[in-house]
Short mmCIF file of C-alpha atoms in Angstrom, two decimals:
data_model
loop_
_atom_site.label_atom_id
_atom_site.label_comp_id
_atom_site.label_asym_id
_atom_site.label_seq_id
_atom_site.Cartn_x
_atom_site.Cartn_y
_atom_site.Cartn_z
CA UNK A 25 81.26 102.67 123.20
CA UNK A 26 78.16 100.46 122.85
CA UNK A 27 76.64 99.67 126.21
CA UNK A 28 74.17 97.05 127.21
CA UNK A 29 70.57 97.76 126.32
CA UNK A 30 67.28 96.34 127.53
CA UNK A 31 65.26 94.03 125.31
CA UNK A 32 62.74 96.77 124.46
CA UNK A 33 65.55 99.21 123.63
CA UNK A 34 67.23 96.57 121.47
CA UNK A 35 63.97 95.96 119.61
CA UNK A 36 63.15 99.65 119.21
CA UNK A 37 66.53 100.40 117.63
CA UNK A 38 66.43 97.32 115.41
CA UNK A 39 62.92 98.10 114.19
CA UNK A 40 63.88 101.72 113.52
CA UNK A 41 66.76 100.48 111.34
CA UNK A 42 64.52 98.05 109.46
CA UNK A 43 61.88 100.75 108.92
CA UNK A 44 64.59 103.00 107.49
CA UNK A 45 65.80 100.34 105.04
CA UNK A 46 62.22 100.10 103.70
CA UNK A 47 61.81 103.90 103.52
CA UNK A 48 65.14 104.48 101.76
CA UNK A 49 64.52 101.61 99.31
CA UNK A 50 61.05 102.95 98.47
CA UNK A 51 62.32 106.52 98.07
CA UNK A 52 65.09 105.29 95.75
CA UNK A 53 62.64 103.39 93.56
CA UNK A 54 60.26 106.36 93.45
CA UNK A 55 62.94 108.86 92.49
CA UNK A 56 64.55 106.64 89.85
CA UNK A 57 61.19 105.74 88.30
CA UNK A 58 59.80 109.27 88.26
CA UNK A 59 62.95 110.92 87.04
CA UNK A 60 61.46 111.17 83.56
CA UNK A 61 58.45 113.13 84.90
CA UNK A 62 60.55 116.27 85.22
CA UNK A 63 62.18 118.40 82.50
CA UNK A 64 65.62 117.13 81.37
CA UNK A 65 67.39 120.02 83.08
CA UNK A 66 66.20 118.74 86.50
CA UNK A 67 66.86 115.04 85.94
CA UNK A 68 70.38 115.10 87.36
CA UNK A 69 69.00 116.57 90.60
CA UNK A 70 66.43 113.74 90.83
CA UNK A 71 69.04 111.08 90.02
CA UNK A 72 71.25 112.42 92.78
CA UNK A 73 68.34 112.45 95.25
CA UNK A 74 67.84 108.77 94.43
CA UNK A 75 71.55 108.07 94.87
CA UNK A 76 71.43 109.58 98.35
CA UNK A 77 68.60 107.30 99.49
CA UNK A 78 70.25 104.34 97.70
CA UNK A 79 73.53 104.89 99.56
CA UNK A 80 71.59 105.32 102.82
CA UNK A 81 69.67 102.08 102.24
CA UNK A 82 72.97 100.24 101.73
CA UNK A 83 74.39 101.63 104.96
CA UNK A 84 71.24 100.89 106.99
CA UNK A 85 71.41 97.27 105.84
CA UNK A 86 75.00 97.20 107.15
CA UNK A 87 74.06 99.10 110.33
CA UNK A 88 71.19 96.72 111.13
CA UNK A 89 73.50 93.72 110.62
CA UNK A 90 76.18 95.27 112.83
CA UNK A 91 73.57 95.96 115.55
CA UNK A 92 72.44 92.32 115.49
CA UNK A 93 76.03 91.11 115.73
CA UNK A 94 76.82 93.38 118.66
CA UNK A 95 74.41 91.63 121.02
CA UNK A 96 73.37 88.16 122.05
CA UNK A 97 69.64 87.97 122.69
CA UNK A 98 68.66 84.90 124.71
CA UNK A 99 65.61 84.20 126.88
CA UNK A 100 64.63 87.87 126.87
CA UNK A 101 68.10 88.96 127.99
CA UNK A 102 70.37 91.18 125.87
CA UNK A 103 74.13 91.01 126.46
CA UNK A 104 76.92 92.61 124.39
CA UNK A 105 78.51 89.96 122.17
CA UNK A 106 81.98 91.52 122.25
CA UNK A 107 81.77 92.46 118.57
CA UNK A 108 81.74 96.25 118.44
CA UNK A 109 78.89 98.13 116.77
CA UNK A 110 80.33 99.90 113.72
CA UNK A 111 79.68 103.61 114.15
CA UNK A 112 81.74 104.32 111.03
CA UNK A 113 78.92 103.26 108.67
CA UNK A 114 77.05 106.44 109.54
CA UNK A 115 80.10 108.61 108.96
CA UNK A 116 81.08 107.10 105.62
CA UNK A 117 77.43 107.41 104.63
CA UNK A 118 77.34 111.08 105.55
CA UNK A 119 80.69 111.69 103.86
CA UNK A 120 79.03 110.66 100.61
CA UNK A 121 75.43 111.74 101.06
CA UNK A 122 75.73 115.17 102.70
CA UNK A 123 77.68 116.73 99.79
CA UNK A 124 75.25 115.03 97.37
CA UNK A 125 72.24 116.41 99.28
CA UNK A 126 73.63 119.91 98.94
CA UNK A 127 74.28 119.33 95.24
CA UNK A 128 70.69 118.19 94.58
CA UNK A 129 69.40 121.38 96.21
CA UNK A 130 71.80 123.55 94.20
CA UNK A 131 70.91 121.76 90.94
CA UNK A 132 67.18 122.18 91.39
CA UNK A 133 67.70 125.94 91.88
CA UNK A 134 69.01 126.06 88.29
CA UNK A 135 71.70 128.69 88.78
CA UNK A 136 74.21 129.47 86.04
CA UNK A 137 76.80 126.78 85.37
CA UNK A 138 79.64 128.74 86.98
CA UNK A 139 77.53 129.57 90.07
CA UNK A 140 76.46 125.92 90.33
CA UNK A 141 80.04 124.67 90.19
CA UNK A 142 81.27 127.30 92.67
CA UNK A 143 78.48 126.69 95.18
CA UNK A 144 78.67 122.89 94.89
CA UNK A 145 82.44 122.93 95.39
CA UNK A 146 82.29 125.26 98.38
CA UNK A 147 79.39 123.62 100.21
CA UNK A 148 80.47 120.07 99.29
CA UNK A 149 83.95 120.63 100.71
CA UNK A 150 82.60 122.19 103.89
CA UNK A 151 80.16 119.29 104.33
CA UNK A 152 82.94 116.71 103.96
CA UNK A 153 85.05 118.62 106.49
CA UNK A 154 82.13 118.75 108.91
CA UNK A 155 81.57 114.98 108.75
CA UNK A 156 85.27 114.13 109.03
CA UNK A 157 85.68 116.30 112.13
CA UNK A 158 82.64 114.74 113.79
CA UNK A 159 83.99 111.18 113.70
CA UNK A 160 86.83 111.40 116.26
CA UNK A 161 84.27 112.80 118.70
CA UNK A 162 81.66 110.13 117.95
CA UNK A 163 83.98 107.22 118.74
CA UNK A 164 85.31 108.83 121.91
CA UNK A 165 83.78 108.16 125.32
CA UNK A 166 85.50 111.17 126.84
CA UNK A 167 83.19 114.17 127.20
CA UNK A 168 85.97 116.73 126.65
CA UNK A 169 87.10 115.07 123.42
CA UNK A 170 83.50 114.85 122.22
CA UNK A 171 82.90 118.56 122.89
CA UNK A 172 86.16 119.53 121.17
CA UNK A 173 85.32 117.76 117.90
CA UNK A 174 81.69 118.78 118.15
CA UNK A 175 82.75 122.43 118.30
CA UNK A 176 85.17 122.10 115.39
CA UNK A 177 82.56 120.32 113.30
CA UNK A 178 80.01 123.03 114.11
CA UNK A 179 82.10 125.66 112.29
CA UNK A 180 81.53 124.30 108.76
CA UNK A 181 78.00 123.26 109.86
CA UNK A 182 77.05 126.84 110.70
CA UNK A 183 78.63 128.21 107.52
CA UNK A 184 76.60 125.77 105.40
CA UNK A 185 73.35 126.38 107.23
CA UNK A 186 73.83 130.13 107.05
CA UNK A 187 74.66 129.96 103.35
CA UNK A 188 71.63 127.79 102.56
CA UNK A 189 69.19 129.67 104.68
CA UNK A 190 70.12 133.21 103.73
CA UNK A 191 71.92 132.56 100.43
CA UNK A 192 68.97 130.68 98.98
CA UNK A 193 66.54 133.29 100.25
CA UNK A 194 67.65 135.67 97.49
CA UNK A 195 67.23 133.15 94.73
CA UNK A 196 63.68 132.35 95.83
CA UNK A 197 62.38 135.42 94.04
CA UNK A 198 63.72 134.10 90.76
CA UNK A 199 61.81 130.81 91.21
CA UNK A 200 58.43 130.45 89.51
CA UNK A 201 55.44 131.40 91.68
CA UNK A 202 54.21 127.81 92.02
CA UNK A 203 57.52 126.49 93.35
CA UNK A 204 58.34 129.33 95.72
CA UNK A 205 56.53 127.87 98.73
CA UNK A 206 58.24 124.51 98.29
CA UNK A 207 61.71 126.02 97.90
CA UNK A 208 61.10 127.93 101.08
CA UNK A 209 60.03 124.67 102.80
CA UNK A 210 63.21 123.00 101.55
CA UNK A 211 65.24 125.64 103.35
CA UNK A 212 63.41 125.01 106.62
CA UNK A 213 63.48 121.22 106.28
CA UNK A 214 67.22 121.40 105.71
CA UNK A 215 67.91 123.56 108.73
CA UNK A 216 65.57 121.73 111.12
CA UNK A 217 66.58 118.21 110.10
CA UNK A 218 70.27 119.12 110.10
CA UNK A 219 70.01 120.58 113.61
CA UNK A 220 69.00 117.11 114.81
CA UNK A 221 72.51 115.77 114.22
CA UNK A 222 74.55 118.03 116.53
CA UNK A 223 71.83 117.72 119.19
CA UNK A 224 71.77 113.91 119.03
CA UNK A 225 75.57 113.91 119.14
CA UNK A 226 75.56 115.74 122.49
CA UNK A 227 73.02 113.46 124.22
CA UNK A 228 75.71 111.27 125.85
CA UNK A 229 77.40 114.46 127.11
CA UNK A 230 74.15 115.76 128.60
CA UNK A 231 73.45 113.07 131.14
CA UNK A 232 72.04 110.30 128.96
CA UNK A 233 73.97 107.14 129.84
CA UNK A 234 74.07 103.41 129.21
CA UNK A 235 71.36 101.81 127.11
CA UNK A 236 69.32 104.99 127.17
CA UNK A 237 72.11 107.01 125.51
CA UNK A 238 72.72 104.31 122.88
CA UNK A 239 69.02 104.08 122.06
CA UNK A 240 68.49 107.84 121.93
CA UNK A 241 71.51 108.35 119.66
CA UNK A 242 70.61 105.55 117.25
CA UNK A 243 66.92 106.43 117.00
CA UNK A 244 67.72 110.16 116.81
CA UNK A 245 70.14 109.80 113.90
CA UNK A 246 67.69 107.48 112.16
CA UNK A 247 64.84 110.01 112.31
CA UNK A 248 67.17 112.77 111.11
CA UNK A 249 68.33 110.59 108.20
CA UNK A 250 64.77 109.79 107.12
CA UNK A 251 63.75 113.45 107.09
CA UNK A 252 66.90 114.88 105.55
CA UNK A 253 67.33 112.20 102.85
CA UNK A 254 64.02 110.60 101.91
CA UNK A 255 61.76 113.51 102.93
CA UNK A 256 64.09 116.06 101.40
CA UNK A 257 64.45 114.00 98.20
CA UNK A 258 60.68 113.96 97.70
CA UNK A 259 60.57 117.70 98.31
CA UNK A 260 63.25 118.24 95.66
CA UNK A 261 61.19 116.08 93.30
CA UNK A 262 58.07 118.16 93.91
CA UNK A 263 60.00 121.38 93.30
CA UNK A 264 61.35 119.98 90.03
CA UNK A 265 57.83 118.97 88.92
CA UNK A 266 56.40 122.44 89.62
CA UNK A 267 59.30 124.19 87.93
CA UNK A 268 59.09 121.91 84.88
CA UNK A 269 55.37 122.66 84.52
CA UNK A 270 55.78 126.38 84.87
CA UNK A 271 58.66 126.49 82.38
CA UNK A 272 56.76 124.38 79.87
CA UNK A 273 53.82 126.83 80.01
CA UNK A 274 56.18 129.74 79.56
CA UNK A 275 57.99 128.17 76.64
CA UNK A 276 54.69 127.41 75.00
CA UNK A 277 53.35 130.93 75.31
CA UNK A 278 56.63 132.29 73.89
CA UNK A 279 56.40 130.32 70.67
CA UNK A 280 52.71 130.43 69.95
CA UNK A 281 52.25 130.89 66.25
CA UNK A 282 55.96 131.35 65.62
CA UNK A 283 57.65 127.98 65.34
CA UNK A 284 57.23 124.38 66.42
CA UNK A 285 57.31 123.97 70.19
CA UNK A 286 60.73 122.88 71.46
CA UNK A 287 60.62 119.41 72.96
CA UNK A 288 63.14 119.99 75.71
CA UNK A 289 63.62 123.05 77.89
CA UNK B 7 100.74 87.12 102.61
CA UNK B 8 98.16 88.66 104.96
CA UNK B 9 99.63 89.53 108.31
CA UNK B 10 98.01 90.32 111.59
CA UNK B 11 96.60 93.81 111.90
CA UNK B 12 95.55 95.94 114.85
CA UNK B 13 91.88 96.60 115.55
CA UNK B 14 92.05 100.14 114.18
CA UNK B 15 93.84 98.93 111.02
CA UNK B 16 91.24 96.19 110.60
CA UNK B 17 88.44 98.74 110.95
CA UNK B 18 90.07 101.27 108.65
CA UNK B 19 90.46 98.73 105.84
CA UNK B 20 86.96 97.32 106.36
CA UNK B 21 85.37 100.78 106.34
CA UNK B 22 87.34 101.75 103.24
CA UNK B 23 85.94 98.65 101.48
CA UNK B 24 82.39 99.37 102.59
CA UNK B 25 82.70 103.02 101.50
CA UNK B 26 83.89 101.83 98.09
CA UNK B 27 80.91 99.49 97.67
CA UNK B 28 78.61 102.47 98.25
CA UNK B 29 80.59 104.73 95.89
CA UNK B 30 80.72 102.18 93.08
CA UNK B 31 77.02 101.35 93.50
CA UNK B 32 76.05 105.02 93.42
CA UNK B 33 78.27 105.74 90.41
CA UNK B 34 76.76 102.79 88.55
CA UNK B 35 73.20 103.96 89.23
CA UNK B 36 74.09 107.51 88.19
CA UNK B 37 75.75 106.47 84.92
CA UNK B 38 73.03 104.01 83.93
CA UNK B 39 70.25 106.51 84.73
CA UNK B 40 71.85 109.50 83.05
CA UNK B 41 72.95 107.65 79.93
CA UNK B 42 70.01 109.20 78.08
CA UNK B 43 71.22 112.73 78.93
CA UNK B 44 74.00 112.50 76.34
CA UNK B 45 73.78 112.27 72.56
CA UNK B 46 73.33 108.70 71.22
CA UNK B 47 76.88 108.62 69.86
CA UNK B 48 78.25 108.89 73.44
CA UNK B 49 75.88 106.46 75.14
CA UNK B 50 78.12 103.43 74.68
CA UNK B 51 80.92 105.25 76.49
CA UNK B 52 78.58 106.01 79.40
CA UNK B 53 77.25 102.44 79.53
CA UNK B 54 80.81 101.13 79.67
CA UNK B 55 81.71 103.60 82.43
CA UNK B 56 78.78 102.19 84.41
CA UNK B 57 79.89 98.62 83.72
CA UNK B 58 83.31 99.41 85.14
CA UNK B 59 81.89 100.69 88.44
CA UNK B 60 79.34 97.84 88.51
CA UNK B 61 82.08 95.22 88.16
CA UNK B 62 84.12 97.03 90.83
CA UNK B 63 81.13 97.09 93.20
CA UNK B 64 80.74 93.34 92.80
CA UNK B 65 84.40 92.73 93.55
CA UNK B 66 84.45 95.04 96.55
CA UNK B 67 81.51 93.13 98.05
CA UNK B 68 83.63 89.97 97.66
CA UNK B 69 86.78 91.68 98.90
CA UNK B 70 85.01 92.99 102.05
CA UNK B 71 83.63 89.51 102.77
CA UNK B 72 87.06 87.94 102.24
CA UNK B 73 88.61 90.49 104.61
CA UNK B 74 86.05 89.67 107.32
CA UNK B 75 86.68 85.93 106.90
CA UNK B 76 90.46 86.34 107.15
CA UNK B 77 90.35 87.52 110.75
CA UNK B 78 88.71 86.69 114.02
CA UNK B 79 87.82 89.83 115.97
CA UNK B 80 87.09 89.17 119.62
CA UNK B 81 87.16 91.51 122.61
CA UNK B 82 89.14 94.13 120.71
CA UNK B 83 91.75 91.60 119.51
CA UNK B 84 92.29 90.76 115.84
CA UNK B 85 93.88 87.42 114.94
CA UNK B 86 94.25 85.84 111.49
CA UNK B 87 91.61 83.13 111.09
CA UNK B 88 93.74 80.94 108.83
CA UNK B 89 91.49 81.62 105.82
CA UNK B 90 93.62 83.51 103.30
CA UNK B 91 92.53 86.91 102.03
CA UNK B 92 91.78 86.59 98.32
CA UNK B 93 94.05 89.00 96.43
CA UNK B 94 92.84 87.59 93.14
CA UNK B 95 89.56 89.52 93.29
CA UNK B 96 91.46 92.71 92.53
CA UNK B 97 93.31 91.21 89.60
CA UNK B 98 90.26 89.66 87.94
CA UNK B 99 88.53 93.00 88.49
CA UNK B 100 91.35 94.89 86.80
CA UNK B 101 91.56 92.34 83.98
CA UNK B 102 88.00 93.32 83.10
CA UNK B 103 87.84 96.96 84.08
CA UNK B 104 91.17 98.40 82.91
CA UNK B 105 90.62 97.59 79.22
CA UNK B 106 87.03 98.89 79.58
CA UNK B 107 88.27 102.13 81.16
CA UNK B 108 90.54 102.71 78.21
CA UNK B 109 87.70 101.97 75.80
CA UNK B 110 85.37 104.49 77.48
CA UNK B 111 88.02 107.19 77.09
CA UNK B 112 88.62 106.28 73.43
CA UNK B 113 84.87 106.25 72.70
CA UNK B 114 84.21 109.65 74.21
CA UNK B 115 86.96 111.12 71.99
CA UNK B 116 84.83 110.13 68.97
CA UNK B 117 87.67 109.19 66.64
CA UNK B 118 87.00 107.55 63.30
CA UNK B 119 85.73 103.97 63.49
CA UNK B 120 89.00 102.45 62.27
CA UNK B 121 91.06 104.55 64.67
CA UNK B 122 88.73 103.60 67.53
CA UNK B 123 89.06 99.89 66.82
CA UNK B 124 92.84 100.08 66.38
CA UNK B 125 93.40 102.10 69.57
CA UNK B 126 90.99 100.00 71.66
CA UNK B 127 92.61 96.75 70.50
CA UNK B 128 96.13 97.97 71.11
CA UNK B 129 95.55 99.60 74.51
CA UNK B 130 93.10 96.92 75.71
CA UNK B 131 95.60 94.14 74.96
CA UNK B 132 98.44 96.00 76.64
CA UNK B 133 96.24 96.62 79.72
CA UNK B 134 95.33 92.93 80.03
CA UNK B 135 99.00 92.00 79.71
CA UNK B 136 99.93 94.55 82.39
CA UNK B 137 97.40 93.13 84.87
CA UNK B 138 98.31 89.50 84.18
CA UNK B 139 102.01 90.17 84.72
CA UNK B 140 101.35 91.99 88.01
CA UNK B 141 99.60 89.05 89.67
CA UNK B 142 102.53 86.62 90.18
CA UNK B 143 104.34 89.48 91.92
CA UNK B 144 101.35 90.43 94.10
CA UNK B 145 100.98 86.94 95.60
CA UNK B 146 104.71 86.52 96.21
CA UNK B 147 106.34 87.45 99.50
CA UNK B 148 109.81 87.40 97.96
CA UNK B 149 111.09 90.87 97.18
CA UNK B 150 113.10 89.74 94.14
CA UNK B 151 110.08 88.02 92.59
CA UNK B 152 107.91 91.04 93.28
CA UNK B 153 110.41 93.42 91.61
CA UNK B 154 110.76 91.12 88.59
CA UNK B 155 107.02 91.03 87.82
CA UNK B 156 106.61 94.66 88.74
CA UNK B 157 109.24 95.60 86.13
CA UNK B 158 107.68 93.40 83.45
CA UNK B 159 104.24 94.82 84.18
CA UNK B 160 105.61 98.36 83.99
CA UNK B 161 106.52 97.93 80.29
CA UNK B 162 102.90 97.83 79.01
CA UNK B 163 101.96 100.33 81.75
CA UNK B 164 104.39 102.92 80.44
CA UNK B 165 103.38 102.34 76.82
CA UNK B 166 99.70 102.92 77.72
CA UNK B 167 100.37 106.01 79.83
CA UNK B 168 102.62 107.46 77.15
CA UNK B 169 100.06 106.79 74.45
CA UNK B 170 97.21 108.31 76.46
CA UNK B 171 99.07 111.32 77.65
CA UNK B 172 100.78 112.31 74.42
CA UNK B 173 98.52 110.56 71.90
CA UNK B 174 95.40 112.21 73.28
CA UNK B 175 97.08 115.57 73.42
CA UNK B 176 96.83 115.92 69.66
CA UNK B 177 93.16 115.10 69.55
CA UNK B 178 92.34 117.72 72.18
CA UNK B 179 92.41 120.45 69.55
CA UNK B 180 89.63 118.73 67.67
CA UNK B 181 87.39 118.71 70.78
CA UNK B 182 84.79 121.46 71.21
CA UNK B 183 85.98 124.45 73.23
CA UNK B 184 83.69 123.71 76.20
CA UNK B 185 85.00 120.14 76.63
CA UNK B 186 88.69 120.82 76.11
CA UNK B 187 89.46 121.55 79.77
CA UNK B 188 87.71 118.38 80.91
CA UNK B 189 89.46 116.19 78.32
CA UNK B 190 92.75 117.59 79.51
CA UNK B 191 91.73 116.80 83.13
CA UNK B 192 90.87 113.26 82.08
CA UNK B 193 94.43 112.79 80.82
CA UNK B 194 95.89 113.95 84.14
CA UNK B 195 93.41 111.97 86.27
CA UNK B 196 94.33 108.87 84.28
CA UNK B 197 98.05 109.29 84.70
CA UNK B 198 97.98 110.30 88.38
CA UNK B 199 95.46 107.67 89.51
CA UNK B 200 97.21 104.96 87.49
CA UNK B 201 100.57 105.82 89.03
CA UNK B 202 99.08 104.93 92.42
CA UNK B 203 98.98 101.22 91.50
CA UNK B 204 102.68 100.54 90.85
CA UNK B 205 103.59 102.69 93.87
CA UNK B 206 101.20 100.85 96.22
CA UNK B 207 102.51 97.55 94.83
CA UNK B 208 106.05 98.40 95.91
CA UNK B 209 105.17 99.44 99.51
CA UNK B 210 105.94 96.00 100.99
CA UNK B 211 109.31 96.10 99.17
CA UNK B 212 110.13 99.53 100.58
CA UNK B 213 110.18 98.73 104.27
CA UNK B 214 106.48 98.65 105.10
CA UNK B 215 105.86 95.41 106.98
CA UNK B 216 103.21 93.49 108.88
CA UNK B 217 99.84 95.09 109.50
CA UNK B 218 101.12 98.45 108.30
CA UNK B 219 101.99 97.07 104.85
CA UNK B 220 98.67 95.24 104.56
CA UNK B 221 96.72 98.34 105.55
CA UNK B 222 98.67 100.69 103.27
CA UNK B 223 98.30 98.34 100.28
CA UNK B 224 94.56 97.76 100.76
CA UNK B 225 93.69 101.40 101.42
CA UNK B 226 96.03 102.58 98.64
CA UNK B 227 94.47 100.33 95.97
CA UNK B 228 91.01 101.33 97.20
CA UNK B 229 91.68 105.06 96.78
CA UNK B 230 93.19 104.44 93.34
CA UNK B 231 90.13 102.40 92.32
CA UNK B 232 87.69 105.09 93.47
CA UNK B 233 89.50 107.83 91.52
CA UNK B 234 90.24 105.84 88.38
CA UNK B 235 86.82 104.18 88.10
CA UNK B 236 84.08 106.24 89.76
CA UNK B 237 85.80 109.64 89.50
CA UNK B 238 86.96 108.95 85.96
CA UNK B 239 83.48 107.68 84.97
CA UNK B 240 81.85 110.92 86.11
CA UNK B 241 84.49 112.90 84.22
CA UNK B 242 83.74 110.92 81.04
CA UNK B 243 80.03 111.64 81.63
CA UNK B 244 80.68 115.37 81.96
CA UNK B 245 82.77 115.39 78.78
CA UNK B 246 79.99 113.59 76.94
CA UNK B 247 77.39 116.11 78.20
CA UNK B 248 79.47 119.09 77.07
CA UNK B 249 80.22 117.56 73.69
CA UNK B 250 76.56 116.66 73.16
CA UNK B 251 75.52 120.23 73.95
CA UNK B 252 78.11 121.80 71.70
CA UNK B 253 77.25 119.48 68.81
CA UNK B 254 73.52 120.14 69.25
CA UNK B 255 74.12 123.91 69.02
CA UNK B 256 76.22 123.39 65.92
CA UNK B 257 73.60 121.24 64.30
CA UNK B 258 70.98 123.85 65.11
CA UNK B 259 72.88 126.76 63.62
CA UNK B 260 73.44 124.69 60.47
CA UNK B 261 69.75 124.21 59.84
CA UNK B 262 68.34 127.61 60.75
CA UNK B 263 65.53 128.46 58.39
CA UNK B 264 65.87 125.18 56.55
CA UNK B 265 63.97 122.59 58.52
CA UNK B 266 62.43 122.00 61.95
CA UNK B 267 64.94 121.77 64.75
CA UNK B 268 66.16 118.20 65.27
CA UNK B 269 65.18 116.89 68.68
CA UNK B 270 68.17 114.65 69.17
CA UNK B 271 71.58 114.63 67.63
#
């Protein structure tokens, strides 16, 4: 499905991939290093945010290598090498990272254990289903087949987005004042960055063709990945920091003069 | 023993390997980072769980590279390159990881020191024996030879599975209430994921041939490895978290009014 691209398109896509490797690597290091800055109860959420960017970094290294192998660049001319670009890297990446992204958001909300397990199971399963149903469409060049799988994949997509956007709305009131704005942002960032994917997917069905379609799809998915993984991970970190601070203040005011301050909340 | 595969079989196996590298890497990072979330007595079990996925990640990087070298993919055609696929990576991996897997399970049960040493020695030795006896069968193309080594390898296999399934059953009652369900799951996950290996081994002897046999064996072992190493590692982690929590509560209720609350158990 990879068509010939111009030299500037080839470079643009390659540089976007390389940029993403750097961003994901940096986000991973930041999240792993600063994990201890948040209260213990939020550390799993931060670890998982770092895992998401770590897994994405790995796949972008593979994606960039596959891109290089797919073309022969000589004297300013780009010709397909005959080795196919491996679209599957993105899908195996999403199969792992999308459920994890949902889990980091659920964990930072600090619901009860049973609610956490129920929500993570439901949304994680739907996310996996969504990714799996997208793949047969992605590797097809037939517009009808692409639309069919796109539509099927949109069913779990809409359920997840609806659940996050409206389901989380109710739990915002139970968040501490200082974190409320950020939790609300997280909802919007999720919905807006997620909407990128089904739109990018349809570009080849909407008149984009040849090198233009390839470039638009690759750069589009890359931007969406940066926002929804690295950007979102940092947002989750900031929420966890605010919540840790507010809970520490609370705990302290509860025990003033009564007993030694608990060290972990 | 590696036979020619179709392009889609080649891709499926390659993508399964790449997926596994990402899973094992992510599981390793998670276990190493979250080691401090459990009580000190369980940290060795968590470290060892992370070692298992780390060793598996290393071998899957090698396995994926060996797979790529074994074939020449050109213009949608896959032909064997003449370089043999290295089956031994799996067996050296198992030689290290299977005894370690058993040890992580024994450690999280928190038996007495002498029981721990006795059980780890017995099961670890049997596991090594099981892996060593499987290898001559794996590299043979003769059905009789394969069945012979399969049967020999099944003797330690059955002893281990019997010991885990029924031996651990008795110690479940001594586990805290909140961890009992997970310990019971760990027994089932062990038995079911382990059963995959001898079944996958016999596929080429049961009529699967050519590219189909190669694909089924490689994908089958890969699924079994993901469940029995990464999945099992996370399960061990969850058991350790629950047990740490329940023991901390216990310790706290023991010392009420006597001394300041201990910060770590």
